[in-house]
XYZ file of N, CA, C and O in Angstrom:
664
model
N 40.347 86.099 152.395
C 39.227 85.948 153.591
C 37.913 86.856 153.087
O 36.830 86.420 153.229
N 38.155 88.060 152.203
C 37.222 88.674 151.869
C 36.245 87.929 150.796
O 35.101 87.774 151.048
N 36.982 87.124 149.892
C 36.192 86.199 148.949
C 35.631 85.287 149.723
O 34.396 84.898 149.250
N 36.096 84.544 150.670
C 35.432 83.698 151.427
C 34.035 84.081 152.019
O 32.997 83.410 151.913
N 34.341 85.234 152.713
C 32.889 85.748 153.187
C 32.009 86.161 152.213
O 30.650 85.659 152.445
N 32.187 86.777 151.089
C 31.382 87.089 149.938
C 30.730 85.927 149.218
O 29.490 85.858 149.122
N 31.549 84.856 149.185
C 30.962 83.694 148.535
C 30.086 83.049 149.392
O 29.012 82.604 149.125
N 30.262 82.941 150.875
C 29.312 82.265 151.964
C 28.060 82.988 152.000
O 27.065 82.432 152.009
N 28.090 84.381 152.036
C 27.086 85.291 152.027
C 26.140 84.958 150.787
O 24.977 84.864 150.778
N 26.736 84.979 149.626
C 26.019 84.743 148.367
C 25.373 83.462 148.302
O 24.575 83.331 147.792
N 25.910 82.494 148.898
C 25.432 81.065 148.797
C 24.207 80.862 149.802
O 23.485 79.853 149.773
N 24.231 81.617 150.870
C 23.191 81.552 151.854
C 21.914 81.323 151.225
O 21.512 82.352 150.642
N 21.137 80.560 152.020
C 19.741 80.270 151.544
C 18.790 80.590 152.800
O 17.440 80.811 152.403
N 19.324 80.360 153.924
C 18.412 80.540 155.218
C 18.796 81.558 155.984
O 17.821 82.323 156.644
N 20.059 81.566 156.534
C 20.383 82.519 157.796
C 22.001 82.823 157.595
O 22.724 81.958 157.096
N 22.238 83.941 158.032
C 23.639 84.507 158.138
C 23.654 85.028 159.517
O 22.856 86.028 159.802
N 24.355 84.596 160.507
C 24.862 85.214 161.572
C 26.130 85.589 161.843
O 26.961 84.656 161.681
N 26.421 86.913 161.837
C 27.820 87.417 161.852
C 28.081 88.302 163.190
O 27.508 89.016 163.512
N 29.160 87.952 163.749
C 29.543 88.625 165.030
C 31.069 89.168 164.518
O 31.765 88.389 163.986
N 31.162 90.420 164.777
C 32.338 91.167 164.431
C 32.614 92.476 165.159
O 31.428 93.249 165.170
N 33.634 92.872 165.849
C 33.631 93.966 166.660
C 33.840 95.173 165.559
O 33.529 96.402 165.944
N 34.513 95.016 164.509
C 34.807 96.029 163.502
C 34.153 95.654 162.160
O 34.651 94.612 161.291
N 32.959 96.256 161.987
C 32.217 95.911 160.868
C 32.175 97.215 159.960
O 31.398 98.130 160.217
N 32.936 97.116 158.857
C 32.971 98.349 157.873
C 32.761 97.759 156.524
O 33.767 97.580 155.881
N 31.658 97.249 156.051
C 31.266 96.741 155.022
C 31.640 97.603 153.749
O 31.208 98.812 153.921
N 32.259 97.125 152.666
C 32.347 97.831 151.456
C 31.245 97.745 150.458
O 30.377 96.837 150.900
N 31.336 98.314 149.431
C 30.033 98.246 148.430
C 29.670 96.881 148.254
O 28.474 96.473 148.243
N 30.472 96.068 147.869
C 30.224 94.518 147.297
C 29.782 93.853 148.451
O 28.826 92.930 148.420
N 30.301 93.973 149.809
C 29.672 93.395 151.114
C 28.257 93.841 151.319
O 27.290 93.007 151.595
N 28.009 95.221 151.148
C 26.871 95.727 151.313
C 25.737 95.173 150.443
O 24.616 94.799 150.771
N 26.248 95.082 149.125
C 25.425 94.385 148.037
C 24.991 93.073 148.355
O 23.872 92.415 148.272
N 26.045 92.168 148.690
C 25.847 90.687 149.037
C 24.854 90.676 150.209
O 24.143 89.720 150.267
N 25.055 91.433 151.311
C 24.197 91.225 152.570
C 22.770 91.581 152.260
O 21.802 90.995 152.555
N 22.579 92.848 151.510
C 21.284 93.022 151.096
C 20.612 92.410 150.310
O 19.316 91.979 150.247
N 21.330 91.856 149.154
C 20.774 90.854 148.158
C 20.358 89.607 149.045
O 19.079 89.068 148.725
N 21.086 89.122 149.995
C 20.593 88.020 150.755
C 19.366 88.263 151.559
O 18.356 87.422 151.556
N 19.074 89.384 152.287
C 18.034 89.748 152.815
C 16.737 89.856 151.983
O 15.802 89.469 152.452
N 17.031 90.452 150.849
C 15.931 90.607 149.812
C 15.544 89.215 149.383
O 14.389 89.094 148.899
N 16.284 88.254 149.318
C 15.968 86.746 148.828
C 15.334 86.001 149.939
O 15.118 84.849 149.855
N 15.130 86.624 151.165
C 14.450 85.967 152.337
C 15.457 85.376 153.295
O 15.066 84.582 154.348
N 16.815 85.554 153.323
C 17.740 84.944 154.251
C 17.695 85.823 155.381
O 17.825 87.161 155.338
N 17.544 85.324 156.355
C 17.777 85.960 157.740
C 19.030 86.414 158.158
O 19.946 85.555 157.889
N 19.333 87.775 158.169
C 20.677 88.308 158.297
C 20.796 89.088 159.593
O 20.061 90.151 159.709
N 21.374 88.555 160.416
C 21.579 89.228 161.947
C 23.096 89.445 162.105
O 23.878 88.651 161.918
N 23.324 90.612 162.609
C 24.939 91.031 162.872
C 24.802 91.663 164.295
O 24.066 92.473 164.715
N 25.733 91.200 164.918
C 26.155 91.764 166.299
C 27.384 92.430 166.062
O 28.533 91.802 165.682
N 27.611 93.483 166.634
C 28.888 94.465 166.531
C 28.834 95.208 168.011
O 28.152 95.059 168.766
N 29.976 95.966 168.170
C 30.062 96.674 169.322
C 29.114 97.777 169.447
O 28.565 98.341 168.545
N 28.849 98.076 170.785
C 28.006 99.142 171.004
C 28.778 100.345 171.551
O 30.025 100.520 170.955
N 28.583 100.932 172.644
C 29.100 102.095 173.395
C 30.452 101.720 173.907
O 31.477 102.448 173.943
N 30.584 100.422 174.355
C 32.118 99.786 174.752
C 32.760 99.552 173.542
O 32.799 98.395 173.231
N 33.712 100.459 173.117
C 34.611 99.953 171.970
C 35.927 100.634 172.194
O 36.167 101.564 173.144
N 36.875 100.055 171.691
C 38.247 100.626 171.681
C 38.645 101.306 170.455
O 39.665 102.029 170.520
N 37.617 101.691 169.639
C 37.732 102.518 168.523
C 36.506 103.195 168.056
O 35.740 102.619 167.372
N 36.275 104.302 168.732
C 35.032 105.074 168.449
C 35.175 105.688 166.915
O 34.014 105.509 166.295
N 36.137 105.667 166.277
C 36.388 106.118 164.857
C 35.643 104.917 164.051
O 34.995 105.168 163.066
N 36.138 103.830 164.250
C 35.667 102.682 163.629
C 34.316 102.344 163.750
O 33.503 102.271 162.928
N 33.818 102.543 164.869
C 32.413 102.325 165.110
C 31.447 103.377 164.456
O 30.454 103.101 163.736
N 31.852 104.646 164.412
C 31.319 105.734 163.520
C 31.335 105.409 162.185
O 30.354 105.533 161.259
N 32.551 104.968 161.597
C 32.561 104.573 160.348
C 31.690 103.294 159.789
O 31.034 103.516 158.675
N 31.528 102.626 160.718
C 30.674 101.471 160.537
C 29.246 101.924 160.317
O 28.405 101.641 159.438
N 28.835 102.753 161.422
C 27.346 103.149 161.480
C 27.051 103.962 160.280
O 25.852 104.025 159.898
N 27.925 104.645 159.661
C 27.639 105.323 158.554
C 27.175 104.565 157.289
O 26.512 105.147 156.402
N 27.443 103.355 157.420
C 27.400 102.438 156.034
C 26.058 101.652 156.466
O 25.686 100.703 155.590
N 25.281 101.837 157.399
C 24.031 100.933 157.684
C 22.829 101.045 156.976
O 22.044 100.174 157.024
N 22.735 102.242 156.365
C 21.358 102.571 155.829
C 20.884 101.737 154.816
O 19.741 100.980 155.052
N 21.532 101.217 153.862
C 20.879 100.110 152.842
C 20.789 98.885 153.511
O 19.714 98.169 153.140
N 21.507 98.611 154.280
C 21.548 97.289 155.056
C 20.169 97.151 155.796
O 19.427 96.216 155.759
N 20.108 98.329 156.663
C 18.842 98.305 157.618
C 17.526 98.242 156.765
O 16.659 97.612 156.931
N 17.544 99.047 155.655
C 16.292 99.267 154.869
C 16.010 97.940 154.110
O 14.954 97.714 153.967
N 17.083 97.325 153.717
C 16.822 95.797 153.237
C 16.388 94.790 154.166
O 15.806 93.614 153.766
N 16.349 95.140 155.520
C 15.911 94.053 156.545
C 16.948 93.280 157.274
O 16.781 92.459 158.123
N 18.324 93.656 156.913
C 19.404 93.182 157.815
C 19.229 93.747 159.036
O 18.957 94.971 159.402
N 19.388 92.760 159.940
C 19.134 93.156 161.392
C 20.561 93.570 162.032
O 21.628 92.720 161.935
N 20.782 94.687 162.558
C 22.035 95.113 163.417
C 21.786 95.337 164.560
O 21.075 96.026 165.039
N 22.640 94.624 165.461
C 22.636 94.861 167.031
C 23.922 95.299 167.552
O 24.874 94.728 167.154
N 23.841 96.086 168.572
C 24.966 96.582 169.322
C 25.067 95.967 170.746
O 24.094 95.887 171.486
N 26.209 95.306 170.931
C 26.399 94.477 172.041
C 26.509 95.499 173.277
O 27.416 96.643 173.133
N 25.933 95.339 174.397
C 25.727 96.353 175.331
C 26.689 96.271 176.701
O 27.123 97.075 177.159
N 26.902 94.895 177.195
C 27.580 94.912 178.413
C 28.929 95.060 178.357
O 29.468 95.868 179.391
N 29.706 95.078 177.475
C 31.142 95.284 177.471
C 31.661 95.345 176.026
O 30.912 95.236 175.077
N 32.938 95.683 175.967
C 33.553 95.424 174.457
C 33.253 93.972 173.957
O 33.400 93.080 174.632
N 32.764 93.929 172.641
C 32.505 92.837 172.017
C 33.491 92.479 171.018
O 33.946 93.266 170.192
N 34.174 91.226 171.040
C 35.351 90.899 170.143
C 35.097 89.644 169.526
O 36.254 89.068 168.999
N 33.960 88.936 169.424
C 33.716 87.695 168.659
C 33.948 88.057 167.148
O 33.595 89.001 166.711
N 34.297 87.130 166.425
C 34.481 86.964 164.896
C 34.165 85.731 164.464
O 35.060 84.871 164.101
N 32.846 85.746 164.131
C 32.259 84.446 163.921
C 31.191 84.793 162.603
O 30.556 85.771 162.844
N 30.984 83.848 161.764
C 29.965 83.875 160.789
C 29.324 82.614 160.713
O 30.096 81.363 160.530
N 28.079 82.433 160.935
C 27.445 80.942 160.597
C 26.519 81.264 159.405
O 25.513 82.170 159.415
N 26.533 80.384 158.572
C 25.559 80.358 157.300
C 24.766 79.267 157.450
O 25.355 77.979 157.281
N 23.405 79.211 157.195
C 22.497 78.156 157.103
C 22.423 77.052 158.135
O 22.153 75.858 157.804
N 23.034 77.420 159.308
C 23.245 76.381 160.139
C 23.973 75.360 159.922
O 23.808 73.902 160.594
N 25.046 75.327 159.109
C 25.792 74.298 158.614
C 27.187 74.654 158.568
O 28.010 73.715 158.927
N 27.566 75.798 158.187
C 28.866 76.218 158.087
C 29.183 77.466 158.908
O 28.555 78.457 158.921
N 30.420 77.131 159.510
C 30.834 78.294 160.481
C 32.267 78.621 160.218
O 33.209 77.829 159.787
N 32.788 79.940 160.296
C 34.023 80.343 160.252
C 34.322 81.280 161.388
O 33.435 82.112 161.922
N 35.417 80.963 162.198
C 35.690 81.843 163.215
C 37.336 81.963 163.368
O 38.034 81.181 162.690
N 37.782 83.036 163.806
C 39.013 83.359 163.827
C 39.372 84.712 164.090
O 38.836 85.425 165.062
N 40.506 85.333 163.471
C 40.721 86.677 163.926
C 40.372 87.717 162.911
O 40.696 88.784 163.044
N 39.722 87.341 161.864
C 39.252 88.214 160.735
C 38.065 88.936 161.102
O 36.857 88.598 161.375
N 38.112 90.178 161.179
C 37.057 91.342 161.317
C 36.359 91.550 160.026
O 37.129 91.327 158.890
N 35.235 92.172 159.988
C 34.614 92.334 158.724
C 34.876 93.809 158.306
O 34.070 94.688 158.484
N 36.145 94.111 157.781
C 36.379 95.436 157.525
C 37.727 95.323 156.467
O 38.385 94.373 156.287
N 37.930 96.466 155.884
C 38.905 96.497 154.824
C 40.354 96.228 155.244
O 41.257 95.567 154.668
N 40.781 96.536 156.473
C 41.863 96.231 157.010
C 42.258 94.789 157.072
O 43.308 94.288 156.774
N 41.456 94.160 157.717
C 41.299 92.714 157.825
C 41.396 91.915 156.637
O 41.973 90.911 156.358
N 40.447 92.456 155.624
C 40.557 91.799 154.273
C 41.681 92.150 153.461
O 41.985 91.280 152.481
N 42.361 93.152 153.575
C 43.464 93.423 152.656
C 45.024 93.642 153.322
O 45.775 93.330 152.621
N 45.010 94.052 154.545
C 46.210 94.318 155.099
C 46.780 93.563 156.079
O 48.072 93.192 156.207
N 45.855 93.159 157.103
C 46.216 92.263 158.259
C 46.400 90.801 157.866
O 46.028 90.289 156.764
N 47.339 90.286 158.498
C 47.643 88.665 158.222
C 46.647 87.886 159.012
O 46.978 87.729 160.239
N 45.352 87.743 158.561
C 44.306 87.081 159.427
C 44.284 85.524 159.291
O 44.720 85.081 158.074
N 43.620 84.851 160.119
C 43.548 83.327 159.964
C 42.161 83.035 160.490
O 41.875 83.491 161.738
N 41.466 82.451 159.741
C 40.086 81.780 160.268
C 40.203 80.100 160.270
O 40.750 79.639 159.302
N 39.185 79.546 160.867
C 38.949 78.138 160.552
C 37.559 77.916 160.327
O 36.773 78.549 160.706
N 37.432 77.127 159.235
C 35.881 76.833 158.630
C 35.451 75.497 159.062
O 36.475 74.643 158.913
N 34.410 75.424 159.392
C 33.690 74.029 160.037
C 32.469 73.940 159.105
O 31.608 74.805 159.155
N 32.470 72.627 158.491
C 31.126 72.130 157.770
C 30.547 71.092 158.645
O 30.928 69.898 158.510
N 29.803 71.509 159.560
C 29.174 70.687 160.645
C 28.082 71.202 161.396
O 28.049 72.260 161.999
N 26.893 70.576 161.380
C 25.646 70.952 161.783
C 25.644 71.259 163.317
O 25.372 72.091 163.894
N 26.353 70.114 163.970
C 26.261 70.398 165.550
C 27.186 71.578 165.862
O 26.888 72.168 166.929
N 28.420 71.798 165.473
C 29.264 72.808 165.432
C 28.487 74.107 165.305
O 28.609 75.148 166.198
N 27.838 74.242 164.263
C 27.132 75.526 163.916
C 25.916 75.703 164.932
O 25.629 76.874 165.365
N 25.293 74.656 165.464
C 24.166 74.720 166.313
C 24.686 75.445 167.535
O 24.067 76.306 168.127
N 25.927 74.894 168.027
C 26.681 75.418 169.293
C 26.748 76.815 169.177
O 26.528 77.582 170.201
N 27.237 77.120 168.052
C 27.729 78.618 167.965
C 26.423 79.513 167.588
O 26.573 80.575 168.070
N 25.483 79.061 167.114
C 24.180 79.748 166.980
C 23.698 80.064 168.300
O 23.212 81.153 168.781
N 23.735 78.955 169.425
C 23.265 79.365 170.577
C 24.054 80.246 171.208
O 23.490 81.164 172.005
N 25.364 80.370 171.057
C 26.406 81.383 171.492
C 25.785 82.734 171.157
O 25.692 83.748 171.719
N 25.545 82.862 169.682
C 25.147 83.976 169.066
C 23.737 84.653 169.719
O 23.748 85.774 170.030
N 22.766 83.622 170.022
C 21.507 84.028 170.462
C 21.852 84.662 171.915
O 21.033 85.488 172.270
N 22.642 83.922 172.744
C 22.950 84.565 173.956
C 23.446 85.884 173.907
O 23.063 86.766 174.610
N 24.479 86.116 173.052
C 25.018 87.561 172.731
C 23.973 88.297 172.276
O 23.858 89.598 172.712
N 22.979 88.084 171.413
C 21.933 88.889 170.934
C 20.881 89.323 172.039
O 20.540 90.387 171.973
N 20.907 88.455 172.964
C 19.888 88.903 174.108
C 20.531 89.919 174.944
O 19.758 90.824 175.788
N 21.809 90.279 174.788
C 22.490 91.294 175.565
C 22.851 92.385 174.656
O 23.785 93.238 174.926
N 22.103 92.334 173.501
C 22.429 93.330 172.461
C 21.172 94.383 172.158
O 19.938 93.916 172.381
N 21.362 95.376 171.616
C 20.266 96.386 171.282
C 20.126 96.513 169.813
O 21.210 96.914 169.304
N 18.984 96.094 169.406
C 18.782 96.204 167.870
C 18.670 97.663 167.411
O 18.122 98.561 168.027
N 19.465 98.052 166.271
C 19.238 99.451 165.776
C 18.215 99.369 164.654
O 18.534 98.516 163.655
N 17.096 100.174 164.546
C 16.160 100.034 163.551
C 16.527 101.149 162.530
O 17.471 102.049 162.641
N 16.006 100.967 161.316
C 16.377 101.827 160.174
C 15.919 103.205 160.608
O 16.526 104.187 160.332
N 14.717 103.311 161.006
C 14.132 104.675 161.467
C 15.003 105.397 162.377
O 15.284 106.500 162.369
N 15.506 104.630 163.458
C 16.253 105.050 164.286
C 17.726 105.739 163.699
O 18.119 106.813 164.056
N 18.208 104.797 162.814
C 19.316 105.087 162.200
C 19.237 106.595 161.473
O 19.933 107.335 161.359
N 18.055 106.429 160.679
C 17.743 107.765 159.793
C 17.524 109.008 160.785
O 17.817 110.054 160.169
N 16.954 108.885 161.725
C 16.561 110.009 162.536
C 17.891 110.216 163.664
O 17.523 111.127 164.452
N 18.981 109.856 163.367
C 20.132 110.100 164.449
C 20.478 111.636 164.322
O 20.231 112.220 163.206
N 20.991 112.074 165.410
C 21.240 113.762 165.160
C 22.367 113.994 164.209
O 23.058 113.097 163.962
N 22.190 115.240 163.699
C 23.136 115.690 162.639
C 24.497 115.548 163.055
O 25.349 115.188 162.225
N 24.695 115.798 164.416
C 26.181 115.672 164.872
C 26.823 114.325 164.705
O 27.969 114.008 164.307
N 25.785 113.353 164.978
C 26.372 111.955 164.825
C 26.599 111.524 163.191
O 27.553 111.101 162.871
N 25.693 112.054 162.409
C 25.894 111.907 160.953
C 27.136 112.506 160.432
O 27.812 111.780 159.690
N 27.559 113.565 161.016
C 28.701 114.372 160.511
C 29.874 113.626 161.051
O 30.941 113.508 160.057
N 29.899 113.160 162.197
C 30.878 112.423 162.780
C 31.211 111.140 162.086
O 32.315 110.714 161.533
N 30.042 110.449 161.762
C 30.143 109.214 161.086
C 30.732 109.396 159.527
O 31.486 108.688 159.026
N 30.279 110.567 158.899
C 30.730 110.946 157.514
C 32.309 111.126 157.618
O 33.003 110.540 156.758
N 32.601 111.954 158.602
C 34.217 112.240 158.608
C 34.769 110.865 158.824
O 36.086 110.778 158.303
N 34.324 109.967 159.653
C 35.090 108.757 160.019
C 35.305 107.861 158.634
O 36.298 107.198 158.650
N 34.173 107.862 157.769
C 34.107 107.112 156.718
C 35.425 107.634 155.632
O 35.914 106.700 154.857
N 35.779 108.838 155.801
C 36.995 109.348 155.074
C 38.229 108.586 155.366
O 39.250 108.411 154.471
N 38.460 107.873 156.424
C 39.589 106.944 156.827
C 39.103 105.475 156.675
O 40.114 104.638 157.064
N 38.018 105.180 156.087
C 37.488 103.787 155.786
C 38.627 102.779 155.508
O 38.775 101.785 156.040
N 39.454 103.019 154.450
C 40.436 102.075 153.995
C 41.727 101.952 154.935
O 42.165 100.952 155.013
N 41.710 102.883 155.877
C 42.726 102.756 156.926
C 42.347 102.018 158.212
O 42.944 101.681 159.127
N 41.027 101.976 158.246
C 40.458 101.397 159.683
C 40.504 99.993 159.736
O 40.309 99.117 158.897
């Protein structure tokens, strides 16, 4: 699953829309996403906001956002309730959806399954759903991320120590 995600991100030429409740990118994923943004690919990610079933995972995720946000990756936190979509749409053509979260546990430990679709109409429908979710999400800016309180930064740093287990 990890390789599939990384290859799709690396191949993207126009857009990447990623929905995932557990977003803990490792160094190769951060590089792939930042490289995509730097080559002009629109990269938008929706993940959980305050309504989460694992605050530790949320904090470990937020600790890793700096390089992504600085490179122009948009990260949005879903506001109304717990967010549990696991979908990625690349270039309005290729879509993967299933049980895989964007985190080390899903990529290496869990028995996950996704279905991939290479279909413009299917991708278009899921981009519409993504945009509806985006309308109910709050974007986190690089400046906001940088200026978060020291207590949050400390909690996030501590949560990253468990990164491989999350």
